[in-house]
Amino acid sequence: MPVEEAECPQSFSKGESEERCGKVLGENERWATEADMATLRHVADRIPAAAFFVVATEFCERFTYYGITGPFQNYIQNGYRVPGSRPGAIGGGQHLATGLSNFFQFWCYVTPILGAIVADQWLGKFKTILVFSLVYIVGDLILTLTSIPPAIRAGAALPGLATAMVTIGLATGGVKSSVSPMVAEQYTCTRPFVRRLKSGREVLVDRELTMQSVFNWFYWAINVGALSAIATTELEANVDFWPAFLLPTLMFVVCLSVFWMGRRRYVITQPTGSVVVRAYRVLAAGVRNSRAARAQGRVVLDDDGEPVHWLSYAKPSLCPDGAQLGWSDRFVDELRVALRSCKIFLCYPVFWLCYGQMSNNMISQSGQMNTGRVPNDIMQNIDPLCIIVLIPLFDKVVYPAFRRCGMELRPVVRITCGFLIAALAMAYAAIVQHLIYSTGPYYKTAGDDGHGFNDISAAIQVPGYVLLAVAEIFASVTGLEYAYKQAPESMRSIVMSLFLFTNAGGSVLAFCFNGIAANPHLVENFSIVAGLMGAFTVLFYLCFRHYDARDAREASRSVELERAEKPAPSEAA
């Protein structure tokens, strides 16, 4: 049926209905009832065009990021044009290469917190992405110019790399903190509705499944962009490093252009002030007031007769000077929800420790094997290639198949599967390393100081990369989705940046392994990482297995409350 004002709950005008419901119903659509929620097949909605502009922007940014980082390990580890050695520039060895790689990853995932503060306090997500994109281009130019042959011979490669790493890492944080919540904000429908298909069958369009689909395709675009490392490592091996860095630099100009082209289509949220300082004050007030209440015997009980959460004591309604606090009861409740959702991120640093092996130690591992005519650092691209194939398969086949069987793979189950598979990938890498060390002619010194490779094919690495790709789909994509869905609207940028910050935690852990991140200790390196990931997989499931059922109950309760507050016309009649 055509769109009518009365289709949205209550008697709103068309403009008001769009604002309050996030959608105006079209032909063959109606608001869902409780019976629809229980009986109809749940499906994801169409992704809005504006979201694809943001996805394209992320593709270009990741093309740049992975394009420049792809050659980093060889660029740092090996000397410049050493006969019989892999391509290189700085000649710092594997310890320095792995250490700088871990630093860069750490820095890139610390700065999103700064980016979130800038976006929330001053610029908003759209302008934050624009400003930090310009900084990104400056960093790319520094890296490119200091990688030309005269600069390398003059000793400018290492200081130029360090300067570029700091600049690009800062820019990455500014972009990453805003782009993922911005892509999700382009889908504005907040209430489930029913759509009648051409076949006459009705399906329920579910926001949660739509968000899952949005982040699946967002992550898919990231990994298409990551394939840039194929081009840059080939350029590194067959031409030189400066064209390998120039290509991603030019792509980032395209990135900025694509993002600007979509400016008239975006749903743009204005900055409302950073929540970081306010959150700190609320936490301090909650600790202080809850201690005082317990000491004075003024414990407050909730509706079930249980003591309220300690953070509730920061609510103005429970404080004598509440009017002067500068925040509301609602803000305290939202902060509590945000903190609860962030608990699930605590085990992620170990996952990122596993994932980080792919961009440093596994590259060095392939350098110890026969790679034929392809560069050793091209092997890491097996991971994004697998993800490009598997994400559509999971989104359109695997997850719907589980739902049709009545076995919804909710976030905690998916994340647990991802952690377990990451542990298996590291165990497999340890086995591969043992085989390398057991094969001549160089055994445990292969790849060191201009030594060649052992007589074992690098193709044996492929299953390890496939396992890491599956682990990413289960753990990383789900983490992004969970960070967005569970965060209150006012805190989405900061919660998303805290999820990204767990990647920095993985880099900190990697520093602890730097002493064994080289020959002849790589078997121990991979084995310990595998065991650590396995232990944290068990710990994660034991601590958070009840979250799936709780989140499902709260989602159902939220829909019921929304229906009670905004009844559909048929119900009101």
PDB file of C-alpha atoms in Angstrom, residues 50-187:
ATOM      1  CA  ALA A  50      24.902   6.355   1.713  1.00  0.00           C
ATOM      2  CA  ALA A  51      26.442   3.426   3.587  1.00  0.00           C
ATOM      3  CA  PHE A  52      28.158   2.275   0.389  1.00  0.00           C
ATOM      4  CA  PHE A  53      29.946   5.625   0.071  1.00  0.00           C
ATOM      5  CA  VAL A  54      31.353   5.131   3.578  1.00  0.00           C
ATOM      6  CA  VAL A  55      32.229   1.515   2.757  1.00  0.00           C
ATOM      7  CA  ALA A  56      34.022   2.693  -0.405  1.00  0.00           C
ATOM      8  CA  THR A  57      35.929   5.229   1.706  1.00  0.00           C
ATOM      9  CA  GLU A  58      37.016   2.485   4.098  1.00  0.00           C
ATOM     10  CA  PHE A  59      38.076   0.344   1.128  1.00  0.00           C
ATOM     11  CA  CYS A  60      40.358   3.130  -0.135  1.00  0.00           C
ATOM     12  CA  GLU A  61      41.778   3.839   3.340  1.00  0.00           C
ATOM     13  CA  ARG A  62      42.529   0.154   3.937  1.00  0.00           C
ATOM     14  CA  PHE A  63      44.027  -0.082   0.427  1.00  0.00           C
ATOM     15  CA  THR A  64      46.462   2.608   1.530  1.00  0.00           C
ATOM     16  CA  TYR A  65      47.121   1.151   4.985  1.00  0.00           C
ATOM     17  CA  TYR A  66      47.797  -2.419   3.866  1.00  0.00           C
ATOM     18  CA  GLY A  67      49.568  -1.233   0.729  1.00  0.00           C
ATOM     19  CA  ILE A  68      52.222   0.595   2.749  1.00  0.00           C
ATOM     20  CA  THR A  69      52.481  -1.957   5.574  1.00  0.00           C
ATOM     21  CA  GLY A  70      52.772  -4.957   3.241  1.00  0.00           C
ATOM     22  CA  PRO A  71      56.462  -4.258   2.420  1.00  0.00           C
ATOM     23  CA  PHE A  72      57.361  -3.028   5.938  1.00  0.00           C
ATOM     24  CA  GLN A  73      58.897  -6.278   7.240  1.00  0.00           C
ATOM     25  CA  ASN A  74      61.300  -6.636   4.316  1.00  0.00           C
ATOM     26  CA  TYR A  75      61.892  -2.853   4.157  1.00  0.00           C
ATOM     27  CA  ILE A  76      63.139  -2.835   7.751  1.00  0.00           C
ATOM     28  CA  GLN A  77      64.663  -6.318   8.096  1.00  0.00           C
ATOM     29  CA  ASN A  78      66.863  -6.592   5.014  1.00  0.00           C
ATOM     30  CA  GLY A  79      69.688  -4.443   3.657  1.00  0.00           C
ATOM     31  CA  TYR A  80      69.361  -2.357   0.496  1.00  0.00           C
ATOM     32  CA  ARG A  81      70.093  -4.406  -2.614  1.00  0.00           C
ATOM     33  CA  VAL A  82      72.167  -7.058  -0.820  1.00  0.00           C
ATOM     34  CA  PRO A  83      73.096  -9.792  -3.355  1.00  0.00           C
ATOM     35  CA  GLY A  84      71.225 -13.049  -2.746  1.00  0.00           C
ATOM     36  CA  SER A  85      68.911 -11.506  -0.133  1.00  0.00           C
ATOM     37  CA  ARG A  86      65.220 -10.547  -0.145  1.00  0.00           C
ATOM     38  CA  PRO A  87      64.421  -6.887  -1.011  1.00  0.00           C
ATOM     39  CA  GLY A  88      65.173  -4.424   1.785  1.00  0.00           C
ATOM     40  CA  ALA A  89      66.279  -0.921   2.693  1.00  0.00           C
ATOM     41  CA  ILE A  90      67.223  -0.433   6.352  1.00  0.00           C
ATOM     42  CA  GLY A  91      68.936  -3.734   7.256  1.00  0.00           C
ATOM     43  CA  GLY A  92      67.789  -3.757  10.881  1.00  0.00           C
ATOM     44  CA  GLY A  93      67.132  -7.496  11.211  1.00  0.00           C
ATOM     45  CA  GLN A  94      63.994  -9.372  12.257  1.00  0.00           C
ATOM     46  CA  HIS A  95      63.986  -8.068  15.848  1.00  0.00           C
ATOM     47  CA  LEU A  96      63.839  -4.429  14.724  1.00  0.00           C
ATOM     48  CA  ALA A  97      61.376  -5.196  11.923  1.00  0.00           C
ATOM     49  CA  THR A  98      58.978  -7.025  14.230  1.00  0.00           C
ATOM     50  CA  GLY A  99      59.404  -4.413  16.977  1.00  0.00           C
ATOM     51  CA  LEU A 100      58.659  -1.457  14.688  1.00  0.00           C
ATOM     52  CA  SER A 101      55.750  -3.335  13.128  1.00  0.00           C
ATOM     53  CA  ASN A 102      54.278  -3.932  16.583  1.00  0.00           C
ATOM     54  CA  PHE A 103      54.845  -0.275  17.537  1.00  0.00           C
ATOM     55  CA  PHE A 104      53.049   0.922  14.407  1.00  0.00           C
ATOM     56  CA  GLN A 105      50.109  -1.366  15.057  1.00  0.00           C
ATOM     57  CA  PHE A 106      50.008  -0.241  18.697  1.00  0.00           C
ATOM     58  CA  TRP A 107      50.053   3.443  17.732  1.00  0.00           C
ATOM     59  CA  CYS A 108      47.377   3.004  15.041  1.00  0.00           C
ATOM     60  CA  TYR A 109      44.976   1.520  17.587  1.00  0.00           C
ATOM     61  CA  VAL A 110      45.699   3.892  20.482  1.00  0.00           C
ATOM     62  CA  THR A 111      44.918   7.021  18.476  1.00  0.00           C
ATOM     63  CA  PRO A 112      41.243   6.124  17.783  1.00  0.00           C
ATOM     64  CA  ILE A 113      40.491   7.283  21.335  1.00  0.00           C
ATOM     65  CA  LEU A 114      41.864  10.721  20.437  1.00  0.00           C
ATOM     66  CA  GLY A 115      39.911  10.622  17.190  1.00  0.00           C
ATOM     67  CA  ALA A 116      36.698   9.782  19.046  1.00  0.00           C
ATOM     68  CA  ILE A 117      37.198  12.729  21.429  1.00  0.00           C
ATOM     69  CA  VAL A 118      37.774  15.113  18.505  1.00  0.00           C
ATOM     70  CA  ALA A 119      34.679  13.795  16.698  1.00  0.00           C
ATOM     71  CA  ASP A 120      32.395  13.914  19.758  1.00  0.00           C
ATOM     72  CA  GLN A 121      33.636  17.187  21.212  1.00  0.00           C
ATOM     73  CA  TRP A 122      34.303  19.417  18.211  1.00  0.00           C
ATOM     74  CA  LEU A 123      34.102  18.240  14.615  1.00  0.00           C
ATOM     75  CA  GLY A 124      31.612  15.401  14.300  1.00  0.00           C
ATOM     76  CA  LYS A 125      32.389  12.213  12.384  1.00  0.00           C
ATOM     77  CA  PHE A 126      32.183  13.666   8.870  1.00  0.00           C
ATOM     78  CA  LYS A 127      34.623  16.555   9.427  1.00  0.00           C
ATOM     79  CA  THR A 128      36.921  14.383  11.572  1.00  0.00           C
ATOM     80  CA  ILE A 129      37.362  11.938   8.684  1.00  0.00           C
ATOM     81  CA  LEU A 130      38.100  14.817   6.297  1.00  0.00           C
ATOM     82  CA  VAL A 131      40.704  16.476   8.548  1.00  0.00           C
ATOM     83  CA  PHE A 132      42.565  13.293   9.466  1.00  0.00           C
ATOM     84  CA  SER A 133      42.536  12.180   5.822  1.00  0.00           C
ATOM     85  CA  LEU A 134      44.663  15.219   4.972  1.00  0.00           C
ATOM     86  CA  VAL A 135      47.094  14.258   7.748  1.00  0.00           C
ATOM     87  CA  TYR A 136      47.159  10.725   6.292  1.00  0.00           C
ATOM     88  CA  ILE A 137      48.262  12.039   2.896  1.00  0.00           C
ATOM     89  CA  VAL A 138      51.115  13.991   4.519  1.00  0.00           C
ATOM     90  CA  GLY A 139      52.378  10.820   6.216  1.00  0.00           C
ATOM     91  CA  ASP A 140      52.180   8.862   2.959  1.00  0.00           C
ATOM     92  CA  LEU A 141      54.213  11.523   1.162  1.00  0.00           C
ATOM     93  CA  ILE A 142      56.926  11.443   3.859  1.00  0.00           C
ATOM     94  CA  LEU A 143      57.204   7.661   3.537  1.00  0.00           C
ATOM     95  CA  THR A 144      57.342   7.783  -0.271  1.00  0.00           C
ATOM     96  CA  LEU A 145      59.938  10.549  -0.493  1.00  0.00           C
ATOM     97  CA  THR A 146      62.296   8.947   2.058  1.00  0.00           C
ATOM     98  CA  SER A 147      62.168   5.594   0.244  1.00  0.00           C
ATOM     99  CA  ILE A 148      63.682   6.824  -3.033  1.00  0.00           C
ATOM    100  CA  PRO A 149      67.211   5.403  -3.659  1.00  0.00           C
ATOM    101  CA  PRO A 150      69.185   8.615  -2.862  1.00  0.00           C
ATOM    102  CA  ALA A 151      67.307   8.987   0.452  1.00  0.00           C
ATOM    103  CA  ILE A 152      67.961   5.348   1.410  1.00  0.00           C
ATOM    104  CA  ARG A 153      71.670   5.691   0.597  1.00  0.00           C
ATOM    105  CA  ALA A 154      71.802   8.915   2.641  1.00  0.00           C
ATOM    106  CA  GLY A 155      70.379   7.102   5.678  1.00  0.00           C
ATOM    107  CA  ALA A 156      66.970   8.847   5.594  1.00  0.00           C
ATOM    108  CA  ALA A 157      64.944   5.621   5.355  1.00  0.00           C
ATOM    109  CA  LEU A 158      64.739   4.855   9.090  1.00  0.00           C
ATOM    110  CA  PRO A 159      63.969   8.400  10.357  1.00  0.00           C
ATOM    111  CA  GLY A 160      61.572   8.897   7.463  1.00  0.00           C
ATOM    112  CA  LEU A 161      59.822   5.638   8.296  1.00  0.00           C
ATOM    113  CA  ALA A 162      59.558   6.579  11.984  1.00  0.00           C
ATOM    114  CA  THR A 163      58.098  10.015  11.140  1.00  0.00           C
ATOM    115  CA  ALA A 164      55.654   8.489   8.666  1.00  0.00           C
ATOM    116  CA  MET A 165      54.589   5.828  11.166  1.00  0.00           C
ATOM    117  CA  VAL A 166      53.740   8.465  13.786  1.00  0.00           C
ATOM    118  CA  THR A 167      51.881  10.662  11.264  1.00  0.00           C
ATOM    119  CA  ILE A 168      49.976   7.851   9.545  1.00  0.00           C
ATOM    120  CA  GLY A 169      49.156   6.205  12.879  1.00  0.00           C
ATOM    121  CA  LEU A 170      47.626   9.451  14.151  1.00  0.00           C
ATOM    122  CA  ALA A 171      45.584   9.819  10.969  1.00  0.00           C
ATOM    123  CA  THR A 172      44.478   6.190  11.043  1.00  0.00           C
ATOM    124  CA  GLY A 173      43.058   6.685  14.532  1.00  0.00           C
ATOM    125  CA  GLY A 174      41.105   9.740  13.455  1.00  0.00           C
ATOM    126  CA  VAL A 175      39.571   7.928  10.497  1.00  0.00           C
ATOM    127  CA  LYS A 176      38.977   4.526  12.126  1.00  0.00           C
ATOM    128  CA  SER A 177      37.186   5.907  15.195  1.00  0.00           C
ATOM    129  CA  SER A 178      34.545   7.580  13.033  1.00  0.00           C
ATOM    130  CA  VAL A 179      34.149   5.553   9.854  1.00  0.00           C
ATOM    131  CA  SER A 180      32.733   2.337  11.357  1.00  0.00           C
ATOM    132  CA  PRO A 181      30.023   4.020  13.516  1.00  0.00           C
ATOM    133  CA  MET A 182      29.249   6.356  10.619  1.00  0.00           C
ATOM    134  CA  VAL A 183      28.553   3.477   8.230  1.00  0.00           C
ATOM    135  CA  ALA A 184      26.119   1.958  10.738  1.00  0.00           C
ATOM    136  CA  GLU A 185      24.385   5.306  11.310  1.00  0.00           C
ATOM    137  CA  GLN A 186      23.331   5.396   7.673  1.00  0.00           C
ATOM    138  CA  TYR A 187      20.703   2.751   8.469  1.00  0.00           C
TER     139      TYR A 187
END
